[in-house]
PDB file of C-alpha atoms in Angstrom:
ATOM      1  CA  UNK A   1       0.000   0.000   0.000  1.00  0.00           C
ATOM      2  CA  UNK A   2       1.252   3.580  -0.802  1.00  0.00           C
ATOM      3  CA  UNK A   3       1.319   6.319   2.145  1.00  0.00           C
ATOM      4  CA  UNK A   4      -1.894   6.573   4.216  1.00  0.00           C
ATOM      5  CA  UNK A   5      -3.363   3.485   2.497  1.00  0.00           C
ATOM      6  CA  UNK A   6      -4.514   5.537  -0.963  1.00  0.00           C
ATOM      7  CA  UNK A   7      -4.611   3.372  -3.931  1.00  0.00           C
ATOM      8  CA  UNK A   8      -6.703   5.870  -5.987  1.00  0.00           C
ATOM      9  CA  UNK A   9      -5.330   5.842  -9.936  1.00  0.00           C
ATOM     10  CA  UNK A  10      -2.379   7.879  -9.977  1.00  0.00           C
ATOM     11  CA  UNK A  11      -0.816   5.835  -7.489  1.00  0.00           C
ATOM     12  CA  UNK A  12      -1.668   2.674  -8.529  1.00  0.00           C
ATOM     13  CA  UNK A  13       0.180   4.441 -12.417  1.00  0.00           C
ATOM     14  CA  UNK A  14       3.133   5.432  -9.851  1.00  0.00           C
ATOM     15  CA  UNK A  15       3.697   1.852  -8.521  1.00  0.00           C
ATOM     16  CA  UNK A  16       3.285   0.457 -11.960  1.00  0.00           C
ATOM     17  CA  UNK A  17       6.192   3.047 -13.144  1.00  0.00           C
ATOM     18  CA  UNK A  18       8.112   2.066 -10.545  1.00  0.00           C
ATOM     19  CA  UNK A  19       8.516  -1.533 -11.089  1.00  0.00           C
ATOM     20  CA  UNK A  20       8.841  -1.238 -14.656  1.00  0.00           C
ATOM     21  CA  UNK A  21      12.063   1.187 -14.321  1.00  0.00           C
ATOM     22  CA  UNK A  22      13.137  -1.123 -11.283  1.00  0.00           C
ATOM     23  CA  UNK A  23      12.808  -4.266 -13.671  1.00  0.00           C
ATOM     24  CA  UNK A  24      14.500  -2.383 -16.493  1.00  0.00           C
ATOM     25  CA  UNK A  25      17.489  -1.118 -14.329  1.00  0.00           C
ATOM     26  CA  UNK A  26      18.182  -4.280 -12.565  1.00  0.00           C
ATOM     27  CA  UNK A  27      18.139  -6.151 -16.480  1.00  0.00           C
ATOM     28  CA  UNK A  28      20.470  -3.329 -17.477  1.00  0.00           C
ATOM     29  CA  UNK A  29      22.575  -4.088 -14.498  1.00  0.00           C
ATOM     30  CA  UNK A  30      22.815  -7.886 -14.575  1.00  0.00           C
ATOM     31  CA  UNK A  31      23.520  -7.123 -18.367  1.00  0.00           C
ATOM     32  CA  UNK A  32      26.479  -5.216 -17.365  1.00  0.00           C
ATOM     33  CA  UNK A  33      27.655  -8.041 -15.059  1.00  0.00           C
ATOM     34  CA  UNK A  34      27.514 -10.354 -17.700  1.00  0.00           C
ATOM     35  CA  UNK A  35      30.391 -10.925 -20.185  1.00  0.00           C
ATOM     36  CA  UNK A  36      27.838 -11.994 -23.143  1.00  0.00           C
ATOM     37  CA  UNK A  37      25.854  -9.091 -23.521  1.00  0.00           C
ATOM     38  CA  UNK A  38      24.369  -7.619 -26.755  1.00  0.00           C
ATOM     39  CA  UNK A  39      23.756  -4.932 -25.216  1.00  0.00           C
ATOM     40  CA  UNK A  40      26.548  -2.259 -24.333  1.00  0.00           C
ATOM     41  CA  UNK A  41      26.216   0.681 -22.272  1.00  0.00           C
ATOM     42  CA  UNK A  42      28.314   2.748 -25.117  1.00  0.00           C
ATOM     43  CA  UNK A  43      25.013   1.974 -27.837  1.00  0.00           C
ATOM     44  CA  UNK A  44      21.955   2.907 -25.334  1.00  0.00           C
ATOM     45  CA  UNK A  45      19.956   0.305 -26.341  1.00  0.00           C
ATOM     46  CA  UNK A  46      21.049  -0.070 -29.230  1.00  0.00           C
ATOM     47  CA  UNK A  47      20.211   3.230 -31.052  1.00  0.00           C
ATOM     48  CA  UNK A  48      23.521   4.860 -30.116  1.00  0.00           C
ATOM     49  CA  UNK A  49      26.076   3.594 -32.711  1.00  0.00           C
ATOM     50  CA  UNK A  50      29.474   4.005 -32.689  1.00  0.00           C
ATOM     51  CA  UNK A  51      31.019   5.577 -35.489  1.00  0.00           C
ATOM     52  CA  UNK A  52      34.897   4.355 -35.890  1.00  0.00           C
ATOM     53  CA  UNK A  53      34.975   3.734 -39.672  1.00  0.00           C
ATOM     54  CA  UNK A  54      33.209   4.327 -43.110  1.00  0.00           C
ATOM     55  CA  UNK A  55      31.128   1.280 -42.795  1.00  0.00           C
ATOM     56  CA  UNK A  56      29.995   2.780 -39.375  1.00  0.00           C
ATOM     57  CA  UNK A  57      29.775   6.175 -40.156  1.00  0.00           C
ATOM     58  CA  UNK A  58      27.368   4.703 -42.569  1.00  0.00           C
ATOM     59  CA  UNK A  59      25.433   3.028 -41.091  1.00  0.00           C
ATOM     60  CA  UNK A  60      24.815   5.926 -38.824  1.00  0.00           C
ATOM     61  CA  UNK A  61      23.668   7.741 -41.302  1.00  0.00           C
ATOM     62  CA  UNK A  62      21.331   5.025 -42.757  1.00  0.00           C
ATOM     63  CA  UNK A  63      19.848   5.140 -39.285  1.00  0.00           C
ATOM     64  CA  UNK A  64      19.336   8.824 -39.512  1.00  0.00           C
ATOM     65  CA  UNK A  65      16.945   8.219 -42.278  1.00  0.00           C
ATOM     66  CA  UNK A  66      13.820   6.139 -39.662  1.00  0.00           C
ATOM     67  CA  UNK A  67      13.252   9.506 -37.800  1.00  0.00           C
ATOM     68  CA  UNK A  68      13.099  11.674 -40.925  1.00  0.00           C
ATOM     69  CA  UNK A  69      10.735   8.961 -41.953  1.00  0.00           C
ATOM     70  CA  UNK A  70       8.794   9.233 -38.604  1.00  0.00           C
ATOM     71  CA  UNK A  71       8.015  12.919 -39.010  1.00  0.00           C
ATOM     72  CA  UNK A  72       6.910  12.725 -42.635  1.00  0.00           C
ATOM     73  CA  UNK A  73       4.481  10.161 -41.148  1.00  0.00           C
ATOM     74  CA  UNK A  74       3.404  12.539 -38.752  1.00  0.00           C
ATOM     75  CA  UNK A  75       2.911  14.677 -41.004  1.00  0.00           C
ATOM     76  CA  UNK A  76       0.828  12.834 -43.444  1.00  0.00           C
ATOM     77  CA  UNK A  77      -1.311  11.709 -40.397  1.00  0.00           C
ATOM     78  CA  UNK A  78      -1.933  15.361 -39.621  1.00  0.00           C
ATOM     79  CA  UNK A  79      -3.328  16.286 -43.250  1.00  0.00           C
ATOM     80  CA  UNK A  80      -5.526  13.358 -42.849  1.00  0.00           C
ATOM     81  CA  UNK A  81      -6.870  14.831 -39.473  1.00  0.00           C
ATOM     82  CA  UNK A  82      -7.431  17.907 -40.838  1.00  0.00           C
ATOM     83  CA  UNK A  83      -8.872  16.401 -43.976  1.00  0.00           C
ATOM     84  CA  UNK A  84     -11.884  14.800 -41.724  1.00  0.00           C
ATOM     85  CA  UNK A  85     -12.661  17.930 -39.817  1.00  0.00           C
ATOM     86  CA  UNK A  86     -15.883  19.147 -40.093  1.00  0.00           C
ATOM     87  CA  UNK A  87     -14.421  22.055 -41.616  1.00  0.00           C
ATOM     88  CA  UNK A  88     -11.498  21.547 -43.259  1.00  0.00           C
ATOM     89  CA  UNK A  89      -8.886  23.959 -43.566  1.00  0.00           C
ATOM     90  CA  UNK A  90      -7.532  23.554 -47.431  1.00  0.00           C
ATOM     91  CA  UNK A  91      -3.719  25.495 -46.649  1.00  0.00           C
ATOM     92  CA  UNK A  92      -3.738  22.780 -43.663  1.00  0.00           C
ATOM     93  CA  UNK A  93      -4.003  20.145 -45.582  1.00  0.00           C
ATOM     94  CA  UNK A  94      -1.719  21.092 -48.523  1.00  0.00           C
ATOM     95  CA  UNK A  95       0.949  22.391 -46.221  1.00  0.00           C
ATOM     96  CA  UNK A  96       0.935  19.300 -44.434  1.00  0.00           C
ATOM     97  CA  UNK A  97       1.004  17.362 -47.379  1.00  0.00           C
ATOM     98  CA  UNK A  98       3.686  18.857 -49.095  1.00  0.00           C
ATOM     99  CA  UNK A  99       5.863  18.630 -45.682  1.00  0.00           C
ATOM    100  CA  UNK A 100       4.753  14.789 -45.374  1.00  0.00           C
ATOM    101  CA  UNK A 101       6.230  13.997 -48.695  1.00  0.00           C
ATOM    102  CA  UNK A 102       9.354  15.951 -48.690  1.00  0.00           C
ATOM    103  CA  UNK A 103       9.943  14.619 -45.624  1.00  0.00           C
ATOM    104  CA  UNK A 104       9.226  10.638 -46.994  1.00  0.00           C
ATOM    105  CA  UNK A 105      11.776  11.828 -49.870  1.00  0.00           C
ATOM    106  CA  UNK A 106      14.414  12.951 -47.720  1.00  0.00           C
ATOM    107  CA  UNK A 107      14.352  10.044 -45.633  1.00  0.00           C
ATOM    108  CA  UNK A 108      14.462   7.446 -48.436  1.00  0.00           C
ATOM    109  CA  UNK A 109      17.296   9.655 -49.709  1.00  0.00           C
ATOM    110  CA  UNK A 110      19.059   9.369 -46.425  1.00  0.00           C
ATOM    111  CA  UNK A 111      18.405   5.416 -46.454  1.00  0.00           C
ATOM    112  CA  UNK A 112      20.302   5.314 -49.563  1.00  0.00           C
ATOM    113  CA  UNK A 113      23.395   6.979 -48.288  1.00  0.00           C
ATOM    114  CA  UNK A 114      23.200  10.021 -49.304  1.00  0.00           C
ATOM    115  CA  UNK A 115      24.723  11.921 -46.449  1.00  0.00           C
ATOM    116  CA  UNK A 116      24.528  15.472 -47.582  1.00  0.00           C
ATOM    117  CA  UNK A 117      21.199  16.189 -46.328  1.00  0.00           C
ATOM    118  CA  UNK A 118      21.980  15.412 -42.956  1.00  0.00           C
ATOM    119  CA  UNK A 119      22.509  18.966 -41.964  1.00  0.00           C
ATOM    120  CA  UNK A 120      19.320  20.254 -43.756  1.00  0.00           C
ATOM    121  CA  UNK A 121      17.157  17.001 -41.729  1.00  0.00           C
ATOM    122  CA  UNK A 122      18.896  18.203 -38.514  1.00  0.00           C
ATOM    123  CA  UNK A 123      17.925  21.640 -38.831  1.00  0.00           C
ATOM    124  CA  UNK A 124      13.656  20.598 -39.518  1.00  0.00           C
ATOM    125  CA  UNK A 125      14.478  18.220 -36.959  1.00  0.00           C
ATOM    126  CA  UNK A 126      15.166  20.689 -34.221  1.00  0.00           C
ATOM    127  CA  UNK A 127      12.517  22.595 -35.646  1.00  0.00           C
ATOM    128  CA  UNK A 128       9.807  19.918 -35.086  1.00  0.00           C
ATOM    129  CA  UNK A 129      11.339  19.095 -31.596  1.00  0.00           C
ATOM    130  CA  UNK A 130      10.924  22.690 -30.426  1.00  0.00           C
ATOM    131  CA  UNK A 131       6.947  22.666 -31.928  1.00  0.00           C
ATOM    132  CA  UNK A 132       6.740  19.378 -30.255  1.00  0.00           C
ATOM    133  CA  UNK A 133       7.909  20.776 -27.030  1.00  0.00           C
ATOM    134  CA  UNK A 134       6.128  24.204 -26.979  1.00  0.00           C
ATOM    135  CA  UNK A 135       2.638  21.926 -27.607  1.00  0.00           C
ATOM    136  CA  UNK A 136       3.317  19.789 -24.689  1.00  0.00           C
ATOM    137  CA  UNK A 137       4.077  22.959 -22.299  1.00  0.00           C
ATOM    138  CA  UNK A 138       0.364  24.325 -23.683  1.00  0.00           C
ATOM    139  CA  UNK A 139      -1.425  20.865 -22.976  1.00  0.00           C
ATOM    140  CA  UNK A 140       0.280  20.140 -19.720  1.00  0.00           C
ATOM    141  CA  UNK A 141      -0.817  24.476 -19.052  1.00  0.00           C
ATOM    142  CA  UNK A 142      -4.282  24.011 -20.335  1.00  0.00           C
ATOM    143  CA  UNK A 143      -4.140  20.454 -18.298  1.00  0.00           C
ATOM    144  CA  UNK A 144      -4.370  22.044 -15.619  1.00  0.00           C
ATOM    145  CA  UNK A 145      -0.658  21.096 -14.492  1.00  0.00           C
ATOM    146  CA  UNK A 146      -1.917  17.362 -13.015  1.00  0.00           C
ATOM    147  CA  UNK A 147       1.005  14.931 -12.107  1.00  0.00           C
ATOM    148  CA  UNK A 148      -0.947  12.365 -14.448  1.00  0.00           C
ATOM    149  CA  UNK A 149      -1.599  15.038 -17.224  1.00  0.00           C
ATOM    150  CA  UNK A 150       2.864  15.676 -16.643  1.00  0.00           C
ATOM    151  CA  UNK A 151       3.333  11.830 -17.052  1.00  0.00           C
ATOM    152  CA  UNK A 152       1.318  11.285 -20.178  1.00  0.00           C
ATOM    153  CA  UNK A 153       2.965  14.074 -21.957  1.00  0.00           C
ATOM    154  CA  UNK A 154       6.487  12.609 -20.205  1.00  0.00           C
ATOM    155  CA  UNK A 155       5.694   9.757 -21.744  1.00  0.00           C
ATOM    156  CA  UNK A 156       4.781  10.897 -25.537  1.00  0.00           C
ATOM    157  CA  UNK A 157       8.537  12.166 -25.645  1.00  0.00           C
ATOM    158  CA  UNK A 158       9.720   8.454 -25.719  1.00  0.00           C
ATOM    159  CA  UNK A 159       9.971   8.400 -29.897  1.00  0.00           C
ATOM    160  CA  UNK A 160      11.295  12.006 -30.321  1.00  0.00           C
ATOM    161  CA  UNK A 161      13.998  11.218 -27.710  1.00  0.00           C
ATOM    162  CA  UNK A 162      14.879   7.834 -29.612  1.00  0.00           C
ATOM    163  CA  UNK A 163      14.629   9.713 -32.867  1.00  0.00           C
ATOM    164  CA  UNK A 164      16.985  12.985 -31.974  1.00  0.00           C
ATOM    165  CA  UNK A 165      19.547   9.753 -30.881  1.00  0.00           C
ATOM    166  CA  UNK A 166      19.411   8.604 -34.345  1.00  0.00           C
ATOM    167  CA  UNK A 167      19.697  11.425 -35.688  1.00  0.00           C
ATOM    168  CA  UNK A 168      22.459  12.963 -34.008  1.00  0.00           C
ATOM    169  CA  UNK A 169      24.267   9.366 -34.666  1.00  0.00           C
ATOM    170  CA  UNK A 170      23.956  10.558 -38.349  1.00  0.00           C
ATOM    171  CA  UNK A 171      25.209  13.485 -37.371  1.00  0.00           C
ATOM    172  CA  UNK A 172      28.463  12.237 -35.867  1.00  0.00           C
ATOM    173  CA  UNK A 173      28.281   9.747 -39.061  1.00  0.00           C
ATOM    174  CA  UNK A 174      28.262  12.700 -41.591  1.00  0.00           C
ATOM    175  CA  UNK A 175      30.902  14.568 -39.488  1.00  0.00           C
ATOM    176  CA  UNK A 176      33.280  11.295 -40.228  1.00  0.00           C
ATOM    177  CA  UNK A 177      32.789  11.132 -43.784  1.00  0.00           C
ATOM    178  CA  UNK A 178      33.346  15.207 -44.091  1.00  0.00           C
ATOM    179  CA  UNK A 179      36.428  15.236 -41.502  1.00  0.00           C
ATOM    180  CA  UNK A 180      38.492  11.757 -43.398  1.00  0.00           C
ATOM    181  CA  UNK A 181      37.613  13.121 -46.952  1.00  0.00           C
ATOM    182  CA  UNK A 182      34.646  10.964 -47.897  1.00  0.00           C
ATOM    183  CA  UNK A 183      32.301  12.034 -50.237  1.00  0.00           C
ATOM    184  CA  UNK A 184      29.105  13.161 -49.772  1.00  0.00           C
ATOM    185  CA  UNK A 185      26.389  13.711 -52.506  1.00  0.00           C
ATOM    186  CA  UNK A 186      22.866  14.276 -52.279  1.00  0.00           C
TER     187      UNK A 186
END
């Protein structure tokens, strides 16, 4: 039982929190203690990569290409929400559109190696983190400020956090080709 014998909702959400980042640290900590590991503390679950060679620097890059892909499908969904309305609103919808597919473009570009756009995906990439995050502050404002209303938005920043990993991986992936002399094209 929780303090003063309250198991109302949120704390029942608080225990269940609990024990899943208890189970997940102790896993992370027998993985340490074991020699056979996949896992390595150096590739945070597996979505930081190293980048020590071409082949690496790569495949970093590659990498870079699933969250590009994420917020072109974001994007898309959004023209297809406003597309329902009631109302819709046609500059929405076209705006959204036209984001959704450059975005799909640039990130099957970036699958295919080309590295030079990494900059260019960084930059809308920041840009969509910083919408992201101003929208959360106004829902969690107009929320109310609730601890459960703080958690759910918490948690919806589990993919963007996984995605600005990947793509600051191809980042550090374009920043090896550039600094040994690779080429880059676009």
């Amino acid at each position: 039982m929780m303090a003063g014998g309250n198991w109302n909702g949120f704390a029942v959400n608080q225990k269940v929190v609990f024990i899943a980042v208890l189970r997940i640290s102790l896993s992370l900590k027998f993985c340490e203690l074991s020699k056979g590991c996949a896992m390595s503390r150096s590739k945070f679950f597996g979505y930081w990569l190293p980048v020590h060679d071409e082949d690496s620097a790569r495949e970093a890059i590659r990498m870079s290409g699933l969250p590009v892909l994420v917020m072109g499908a974001n994007g898309a969904l959004l023209a297809l929400v406003a597309l329902v309305q009631p109302e819709p609103n046609p500059f929405l919808i076209a705006s959204s559109a036209g984001i959704a597919l450059l975005l799909i473009l640039l990130a099957f570009r970036i699958r295919a190696g080309h590295a030079a756009w990494i900059p260019f995906v960084l930059t809308l990439f920041f840009a969509f983190m910083a919408a992201s995050f101003t929208l959360s502050y106004l829902e969690w404002t107009l929320a109310g400020q609730t601890q459960i209303g703080g958690a759910q938005i918490a948690l919806r920043w589990v993919v963007p956090i996984i995605c600005l990993i990947l793509v600051v991986g191809g980042l550090r992936g374009w920043r090896w080709l550039k600094s040994h002399g690779e080429t880059v094209s676009f």
